[in-house]
Amino acid sequence: MEDQVCPRCRTTKYRNPSLKLMVNVCGHSLCESCVDLLFLKGSGSCPECQVPLRRSNFRVQLFEDPVIEKEVDIRKRILRDYNKKEEDFATLNDYNDYLEQVEEIIFNLTNGINTIETNRRIDQYKKENREQILKSKMKLGRGELELEELIEVEKQMEQERINDLAHEEVEQRRKKLRAKEALIDELMFSHGDAADILKNFQAGLDAELRAEEAAKANSAPKQTQFSTGIKFTERHAYKPIILQEEGPLYVYESPRFECNGPTPPTWAEITSEGSGYLDHIRRPTADESAGGFDSAVSCMRALQEAVVSLYYTNT
């Protein structure tokens, strides 16, 4: 909360929980009250950089860093003109060089590096590629076309479902009306008991309802594709798994201690009573014992280091 501060009136989010910071194309933030005060006539200049701004271009700050807001605005403005697609280039390297050029322009404008030269490059690009820019604005990319087709198919399916539901609702109303009229005629002209007539009529309705549900379940169209448009039967050609030759099974072998010297005492010999190995070894404290330390381990390692490689000869 304390990080959100209006740079002009110094109002914080802590003192005013409803504080809204707003930014413009220059990237400097102002609170909503300062924007209303400074841009009362609809236009004015930024109090920090003195750049002319319009009141209508202010929007609520989305990112914590105002520089990111500035970069987003610059990126939107640049990509309106630098709108070429991959299919507009002969090779992938040319397309990558074009993308690198776009990112360089955005970086320079965001950080104020060679802004005059960068704006001159942008104006030169607009003059040289005016027709291409207009064509690209009118032409949808390959991915956008696929997305439009998918959305159109989903709209058609949704409309068909709505029409089916509406038609089914009308049919249900007609059936209820016909059933009601048939029941009234049966009660008026039949000489039987009214309770038996109602019971038989309800049983007939239940049987008819079960038959309709069974027919609907059998005639329901099966789902043949995912929501992304990929059919269930489509398969991708994956490379077969290369089976590696199986070697022999693993057999555990206990590690062998190559002493190359006198045999050191074992753990049982060191820890046995009366052995004398631990007589002059410091006992572990309570904290050391809680951590799992045992002084016999240090004693055994010291004895092993004392006798190891005593029989070694340099031949």
CSV table of C-alpha atoms in Angstrom, one decimal:
chain,number,residue,atom,x,y,z
A,1,MET,CA,0.0,0.0,0.0
A,2,GLU,CA,2.7,2.5,0.9
A,3,ASP,CA,4.4,2.0,-2.5
A,4,GLN,CA,1.4,3.6,-4.3
A,5,VAL,CA,2.0,7.3,-3.9
A,6,CYS,CA,0.9,10.2,-6.1
A,7,PRO,CA,4.2,12.0,-7.1
A,8,ARG,CA,2.4,15.4,-7.1
A,9,CYS,CA,0.1,15.5,-4.0
A,10,ARG,CA,2.0,12.7,-2.1
A,11,THR,CA,-1.3,11.0,-1.3
A,12,THR,CA,-0.7,7.3,-0.3
A,13,LYS,CA,-2.9,4.3,-0.6
A,14,TYR,CA,-2.8,4.0,3.2
A,15,ARG,CA,-4.3,7.4,3.8
A,16,ASN,CA,-6.8,7.1,0.9
A,17,PRO,CA,-7.8,3.5,0.2
A,18,SER,CA,-9.8,4.6,-2.9
A,19,LEU,CA,-6.6,6.1,-4.5
A,20,LYS,CA,-6.4,5.4,-8.2
A,21,LEU,CA,-3.1,6.1,-10.1
A,22,MET,CA,-3.5,7.0,-13.7
A,23,VAL,CA,-0.9,7.1,-16.5
A,24,ASN,CA,-0.6,8.6,-19.9
A,25,VAL,CA,1.7,8.1,-22.9
A,26,CYS,CA,4.7,9.7,-21.1
A,27,GLY,CA,4.6,7.0,-18.4
A,28,HIS,CA,4.4,9.3,-15.3
A,29,SER,CA,1.6,8.5,-12.9
A,30,LEU,CA,-0.9,10.9,-11.2
A,31,CYS,CA,-3.8,10.3,-9.0
A,32,GLU,CA,-7.3,10.8,-10.3
A,33,SER,CA,-7.8,14.0,-8.3
A,34,CYS,CA,-4.6,15.6,-9.7
A,35,VAL,CA,-5.7,14.6,-13.2
A,36,ASP,CA,-9.1,16.3,-12.8
A,37,LEU,CA,-7.4,19.4,-11.4
A,38,LEU,CA,-4.5,19.7,-13.9
A,39,PHE,CA,-6.5,18.7,-17.0
A,40,LEU,CA,-9.7,20.5,-16.3
A,41,LYS,CA,-9.8,22.0,-19.8
A,42,GLY,CA,-9.1,18.7,-21.4
A,43,SER,CA,-5.4,19.1,-22.1
A,44,GLY,CA,-2.3,20.1,-20.3
A,45,SER,CA,1.3,19.2,-19.7
A,46,CYS,CA,2.8,16.5,-17.4
A,47,PRO,CA,4.2,18.1,-14.2
A,48,GLU,CA,7.4,16.0,-14.4
A,49,CYS,CA,8.4,16.0,-18.1
A,50,GLN,CA,6.2,18.9,-19.4
A,51,VAL,CA,5.0,16.7,-22.3
A,52,PRO,CA,1.6,17.9,-23.7
A,53,LEU,CA,-1.1,15.4,-22.8
A,54,ARG,CA,-4.8,14.9,-23.2
A,55,ARG,CA,-7.2,14.2,-20.4
A,56,SER,CA,-8.9,11.4,-22.5
A,57,ASN,CA,-5.7,9.5,-22.9
A,58,PHE,CA,-5.3,8.9,-19.1
A,59,ARG,CA,-6.1,5.4,-17.9
A,60,VAL,CA,-5.9,3.5,-14.6
A,61,GLN,CA,-2.4,2.2,-14.0
A,62,LEU,CA,-2.3,-1.6,-14.3
A,63,PHE,CA,1.4,-2.3,-13.5
A,64,GLU,CA,3.3,-1.2,-10.4
A,65,ASP,CA,6.2,0.2,-12.5
A,66,PRO,CA,5.1,3.2,-14.6
A,67,VAL,CA,7.9,2.4,-17.1
A,68,ILE,CA,6.1,-0.8,-18.1
A,69,GLU,CA,2.9,1.3,-18.7
A,70,LYS,CA,4.9,3.5,-21.0
A,71,GLU,CA,6.4,0.6,-22.8
A,72,VAL,CA,2.9,-0.9,-23.3
A,73,ASP,CA,1.6,2.3,-24.9
A,74,ILE,CA,4.7,2.6,-27.1
A,75,ARG,CA,4.4,-1.0,-28.2
A,76,LYS,CA,0.7,-0.6,-29.1
A,77,ARG,CA,1.5,2.6,-31.1
A,78,ILE,CA,4.5,1.0,-33.0
A,79,LEU,CA,2.8,-2.3,-33.8
A,80,ARG,CA,0.0,-0.4,-35.5
A,81,ASP,CA,2.5,0.5,-38.3
A,82,TYR,CA,5.0,-2.4,-37.9
A,83,ASN,CA,2.3,-5.0,-38.6
A,84,LYS,CA,4.0,-7.4,-41.0
A,85,LYS,CA,3.4,-11.1,-40.6
A,86,GLU,CA,5.8,-14.0,-41.1
A,87,GLU,CA,4.2,-14.8,-44.5
A,88,ASP,CA,5.3,-11.4,-45.8
A,89,PHE,CA,9.0,-12.4,-45.7
A,90,ALA,CA,10.9,-14.7,-47.9
A,91,THR,CA,12.9,-16.4,-45.1
A,92,LEU,CA,12.6,-16.8,-41.4
A,93,ASN,CA,15.9,-14.9,-40.9
A,94,ASP,CA,14.4,-11.8,-42.6
A,95,TYR,CA,11.4,-12.0,-40.3
A,96,ASN,CA,13.6,-12.4,-37.2
A,97,ASP,CA,15.6,-9.3,-38.3
A,98,TYR,CA,12.4,-7.4,-38.7
A,99,LEU,CA,11.2,-8.3,-35.2
A,100,GLU,CA,14.6,-7.4,-33.8
A,101,GLN,CA,14.3,-4.0,-35.4
A,102,VAL,CA,10.9,-3.5,-33.9
A,103,GLU,CA,12.1,-4.4,-30.4
A,104,GLU,CA,15.1,-2.0,-30.8
A,105,ILE,CA,12.7,0.9,-31.7
A,106,ILE,CA,10.5,0.2,-28.7
A,107,PHE,CA,13.5,-0.1,-26.4
A,108,ASN,CA,14.9,3.2,-27.6
A,109,LEU,CA,11.6,5.1,-27.2
A,110,THR,CA,10.9,3.6,-23.8
A,111,ASN,CA,14.3,4.5,-22.4
A,112,GLY,CA,14.8,7.8,-24.2
A,113,ILE,CA,17.8,6.6,-26.3
A,114,ASN,CA,18.2,8.4,-29.7
A,115,THR,CA,14.6,9.4,-29.7
A,116,ILE,CA,15.0,11.9,-32.6
A,117,GLU,CA,16.8,9.4,-34.8
A,118,THR,CA,14.3,6.7,-33.9
A,119,ASN,CA,11.3,8.8,-34.7
A,120,ARG,CA,13.0,9.7,-38.0
A,121,ARG,CA,13.3,6.0,-38.8
A,122,ILE,CA,9.6,5.4,-38.0
A,123,ASP,CA,8.5,8.3,-40.3
A,124,GLN,CA,10.8,7.0,-43.1
A,125,TYR,CA,9.3,3.5,-42.7
A,126,LYS,CA,5.8,4.8,-42.8
A,127,LYS,CA,6.5,6.7,-46.1
A,128,GLU,CA,8.2,3.7,-47.7
A,129,ASN,CA,5.6,1.1,-46.6
A,130,ARG,CA,2.4,3.1,-46.6
A,131,GLU,CA,0.6,0.7,-49.0
A,132,GLN,CA,1.9,-2.4,-47.2
A,133,ILE,CA,0.8,-1.0,-43.8
A,134,LEU,CA,-2.8,-0.4,-45.1
A,135,LYS,CA,-2.9,-3.9,-46.7
A,136,SER,CA,-1.7,-5.5,-43.4
A,137,LYS,CA,-4.3,-3.6,-41.4
A,138,MET,CA,-7.0,-4.9,-43.7
A,139,LYS,CA,-5.6,-8.5,-44.0
A,140,LEU,CA,-5.9,-10.9,-41.1
A,141,GLY,CA,-3.0,-13.2,-40.3
A,142,ARG,CA,-3.1,-16.9,-40.7
A,143,GLY,CA,-3.7,-17.5,-37.0
A,144,GLU,CA,-6.4,-14.9,-36.8
A,145,LEU,CA,-8.2,-16.5,-39.7
A,146,GLU,CA,-8.2,-19.9,-38.0
A,147,LEU,CA,-9.4,-18.3,-34.8
A,148,GLU,CA,-12.2,-16.5,-36.7
A,149,GLU,CA,-13.3,-19.7,-38.4
A,150,LEU,CA,-13.3,-21.6,-35.0
A,151,ILE,CA,-15.4,-18.8,-33.4
A,152,GLU,CA,-17.8,-18.9,-36.3
A,153,VAL,CA,-18.2,-22.6,-36.0
A,154,GLU,CA,-18.9,-22.4,-32.3
A,155,LYS,CA,-21.4,-19.6,-32.9
A,156,GLN,CA,-23.3,-21.8,-35.4
A,157,MET,CA,-23.3,-24.7,-33.1
A,158,GLU,CA,-24.5,-22.6,-30.2
A,159,GLN,CA,-27.3,-21.1,-32.4
A,160,GLU,CA,-28.3,-24.6,-33.5
A,161,ARG,CA,-28.5,-25.7,-29.9
A,162,ILE,CA,-30.6,-22.7,-29.0
A,163,ASN,CA,-33.0,-23.4,-31.9
A,164,ASP,CA,-33.3,-27.0,-30.9
A,165,LEU,CA,-34.1,-26.1,-27.3
A,166,ALA,CA,-36.7,-23.5,-28.5
A,167,HIS,CA,-38.3,-26.1,-30.8
A,168,GLU,CA,-38.3,-28.7,-28.1
A,169,GLU,CA,-39.9,-26.2,-25.6
A,170,VAL,CA,-42.7,-25.4,-28.1
A,171,GLU,CA,-43.3,-29.1,-28.7
A,172,GLN,CA,-43.6,-29.8,-25.0
A,173,ARG,CA,-46.1,-27.0,-24.6
A,174,ARG,CA,-48.2,-28.5,-27.4
A,175,LYS,CA,-48.0,-32.0,-25.9
A,176,LYS,CA,-49.1,-30.7,-22.5
A,177,LEU,CA,-52.0,-28.8,-24.1
A,178,ARG,CA,-53.2,-31.9,-26.1
A,179,ALA,CA,-52.8,-34.1,-23.0
A,180,LYS,CA,-54.8,-31.7,-20.9
A,181,GLU,CA,-57.6,-31.5,-23.5
A,182,ALA,CA,-57.6,-35.3,-23.8
A,183,LEU,CA,-57.9,-35.7,-20.0
A,184,ILE,CA,-60.8,-33.2,-19.9
A,185,ASP,CA,-62.6,-35.1,-22.7
A,186,GLU,CA,-62.0,-38.4,-20.9
A,187,LEU,CA,-63.4,-37.0,-17.6
A,188,MET,CA,-66.4,-35.5,-19.4
A,189,PHE,CA,-67.5,-38.4,-21.6
A,190,SER,CA,-66.3,-41.4,-19.6
A,191,HIS,CA,-68.5,-43.2,-17.1
A,192,GLY,CA,-65.6,-44.6,-15.1
A,193,ASP,CA,-64.2,-43.5,-11.8
A,194,ALA,CA,-62.3,-40.2,-12.0
A,195,ALA,CA,-59.5,-41.5,-9.7
A,196,ASP,CA,-58.9,-44.5,-12.0
A,197,ILE,CA,-59.0,-42.2,-15.1
A,198,LEU,CA,-56.4,-39.9,-13.6
A,199,LYS,CA,-54.2,-42.9,-12.5
A,200,ASN,CA,-54.3,-44.5,-15.9
A,201,PHE,CA,-53.7,-41.1,-17.6
A,202,GLN,CA,-50.7,-40.4,-15.4
A,203,ALA,CA,-49.3,-43.9,-16.1
A,204,GLY,CA,-49.6,-43.3,-19.8
A,205,LEU,CA,-47.8,-40.0,-19.5
A,206,ASP,CA,-44.9,-41.6,-17.5
A,207,ALA,CA,-44.6,-44.3,-20.1
A,208,GLU,CA,-44.6,-41.8,-23.0
A,209,LEU,CA,-41.9,-39.7,-21.1
A,210,ARG,CA,-39.6,-42.7,-20.7
A,211,ALA,CA,-40.0,-43.6,-24.3
A,212,GLU,CA,-39.1,-40.1,-25.4
A,213,GLU,CA,-36.0,-40.0,-23.1
A,214,ALA,CA,-34.8,-43.4,-24.5
A,215,ALA,CA,-35.3,-42.2,-28.1
A,216,LYS,CA,-33.5,-38.9,-27.3
A,217,ALA,CA,-30.6,-40.7,-25.8
A,218,ASN,CA,-30.3,-43.0,-28.8
A,219,SER,CA,-30.6,-40.1,-31.3
A,220,ALA,CA,-28.3,-37.7,-29.5
A,221,PRO,CA,-25.3,-36.7,-31.8
A,222,LYS,CA,-22.0,-38.0,-30.6
A,223,GLN,CA,-19.2,-35.6,-29.9
A,224,THR,CA,-16.7,-36.0,-32.7
A,225,GLN,CA,-14.2,-33.3,-31.8
A,226,PHE,CA,-12.6,-31.3,-29.0
A,227,SER,CA,-13.5,-27.7,-28.3
A,228,THR,CA,-10.3,-26.7,-30.1
A,229,GLY,CA,-11.6,-28.2,-33.4
A,230,ILE,CA,-9.4,-31.3,-33.3
A,231,LYS,CA,-11.3,-34.4,-34.2
A,232,PHE,CA,-11.2,-37.5,-32.0
A,233,THR,CA,-10.0,-39.8,-34.8
A,234,GLU,CA,-7.1,-37.6,-35.8
A,235,ARG,CA,-3.8,-39.1,-35.0
A,236,HIS,CA,-0.4,-37.5,-35.1
A,237,ALA,CA,2.6,-39.3,-36.6
A,238,TYR,CA,4.9,-39.9,-33.7
A,239,LYS,CA,8.3,-41.6,-34.1
A,240,PRO,CA,8.4,-45.2,-32.8
A,241,ILE,CA,10.1,-45.7,-29.5
A,242,ILE,CA,13.6,-47.2,-30.0
A,243,LEU,CA,14.0,-50.2,-27.8
A,244,GLN,CA,17.4,-50.4,-26.2
A,245,GLU,CA,19.2,-53.7,-25.6
A,246,GLU,CA,18.6,-54.9,-22.1
A,247,GLY,CA,21.8,-55.7,-20.1
A,248,PRO,CA,22.1,-58.0,-17.1
A,249,LEU,CA,20.1,-57.3,-14.0
A,250,TYR,CA,21.6,-55.3,-11.2
A,251,VAL,CA,23.1,-57.3,-8.3
A,252,TYR,CA,24.0,-55.5,-5.1
A,253,GLU,CA,27.5,-55.9,-3.8
A,254,SER,CA,28.4,-54.5,-0.4
A,255,PRO,CA,31.3,-51.9,-0.6
A,256,ARG,CA,34.8,-53.1,0.2
A,257,PHE,CA,37.2,-51.0,2.2
A,258,GLU,CA,40.6,-51.2,0.7
A,259,CYS,CA,42.8,-50.5,3.7
A,260,ASN,CA,46.3,-51.5,2.4
A,261,GLY,CA,47.4,-51.7,6.0
A,262,PRO,CA,46.6,-53.3,9.4
A,263,THR,CA,42.9,-54.2,9.8
A,264,PRO,CA,41.2,-51.3,11.8
A,265,PRO,CA,38.9,-52.2,14.7
A,266,THR,CA,35.2,-52.6,13.8
A,267,TRP,CA,32.2,-50.7,15.1
A,268,ALA,CA,31.4,-53.5,17.5
A,269,GLU,CA,34.9,-53.6,18.9
A,270,ILE,CA,35.0,-49.9,19.4
A,271,THR,CA,31.6,-49.6,21.1
A,272,SER,CA,32.0,-52.8,23.3
A,273,GLU,CA,32.5,-52.2,27.0
A,274,GLY,CA,36.0,-52.5,28.2
A,275,SER,CA,37.6,-52.0,24.8
A,276,GLY,CA,39.2,-48.7,25.9
A,277,TYR,CA,38.9,-47.0,22.6
A,278,LEU,CA,36.4,-44.4,23.9
A,279,ASP,CA,38.1,-43.7,27.3
A,280,HIS,CA,39.8,-40.5,26.2
A,281,ILE,CA,37.2,-39.4,23.6
A,282,ARG,CA,35.0,-36.4,24.4
A,283,ARG,CA,31.4,-37.3,25.1
A,284,PRO,CA,28.8,-35.7,22.8
A,285,THR,CA,26.6,-32.9,24.3
A,286,ALA,CA,22.9,-33.1,24.5
A,287,ASP,CA,22.5,-30.9,21.4
A,288,GLU,CA,25.0,-33.0,19.4
A,289,SER,CA,23.2,-36.2,20.5
A,290,ALA,CA,19.9,-34.7,19.4
A,291,GLY,CA,21.4,-34.1,15.9
A,292,GLY,CA,22.5,-37.8,15.7
A,293,PHE,CA,26.2,-37.4,16.4
A,294,ASP,CA,28.0,-40.2,18.0
A,295,SER,CA,31.7,-39.9,19.2
A,296,ALA,CA,32.3,-43.5,18.3
A,297,VAL,CA,32.1,-42.5,14.6
A,298,SER,CA,34.8,-40.0,14.9
A,299,CYS,CA,37.0,-42.5,16.8
A,300,MET,CA,36.5,-45.2,14.1
A,301,ARG,CA,37.3,-42.7,11.3
A,302,ALA,CA,40.5,-41.6,13.1
A,303,LEU,CA,41.7,-45.2,13.6
A,304,GLN,CA,41.0,-46.0,10.0
A,305,GLU,CA,43.0,-42.9,8.8
A,306,ALA,CA,45.9,-43.9,11.2
A,307,VAL,CA,46.4,-47.4,9.6
A,308,VAL,CA,45.3,-46.9,6.0
A,309,SER,CA,48.1,-47.3,3.4
A,310,LEU,CA,50.8,-48.3,6.0
A,311,TYR,CA,51.7,-51.2,3.7
A,312,TYR,CA,51.9,-49.1,0.6
A,313,THR,CA,55.2,-49.3,-1.2
A,314,ASN,CA,56.3,-47.3,-4.3
A,315,THR,CA,57.4,-50.0,-6.7
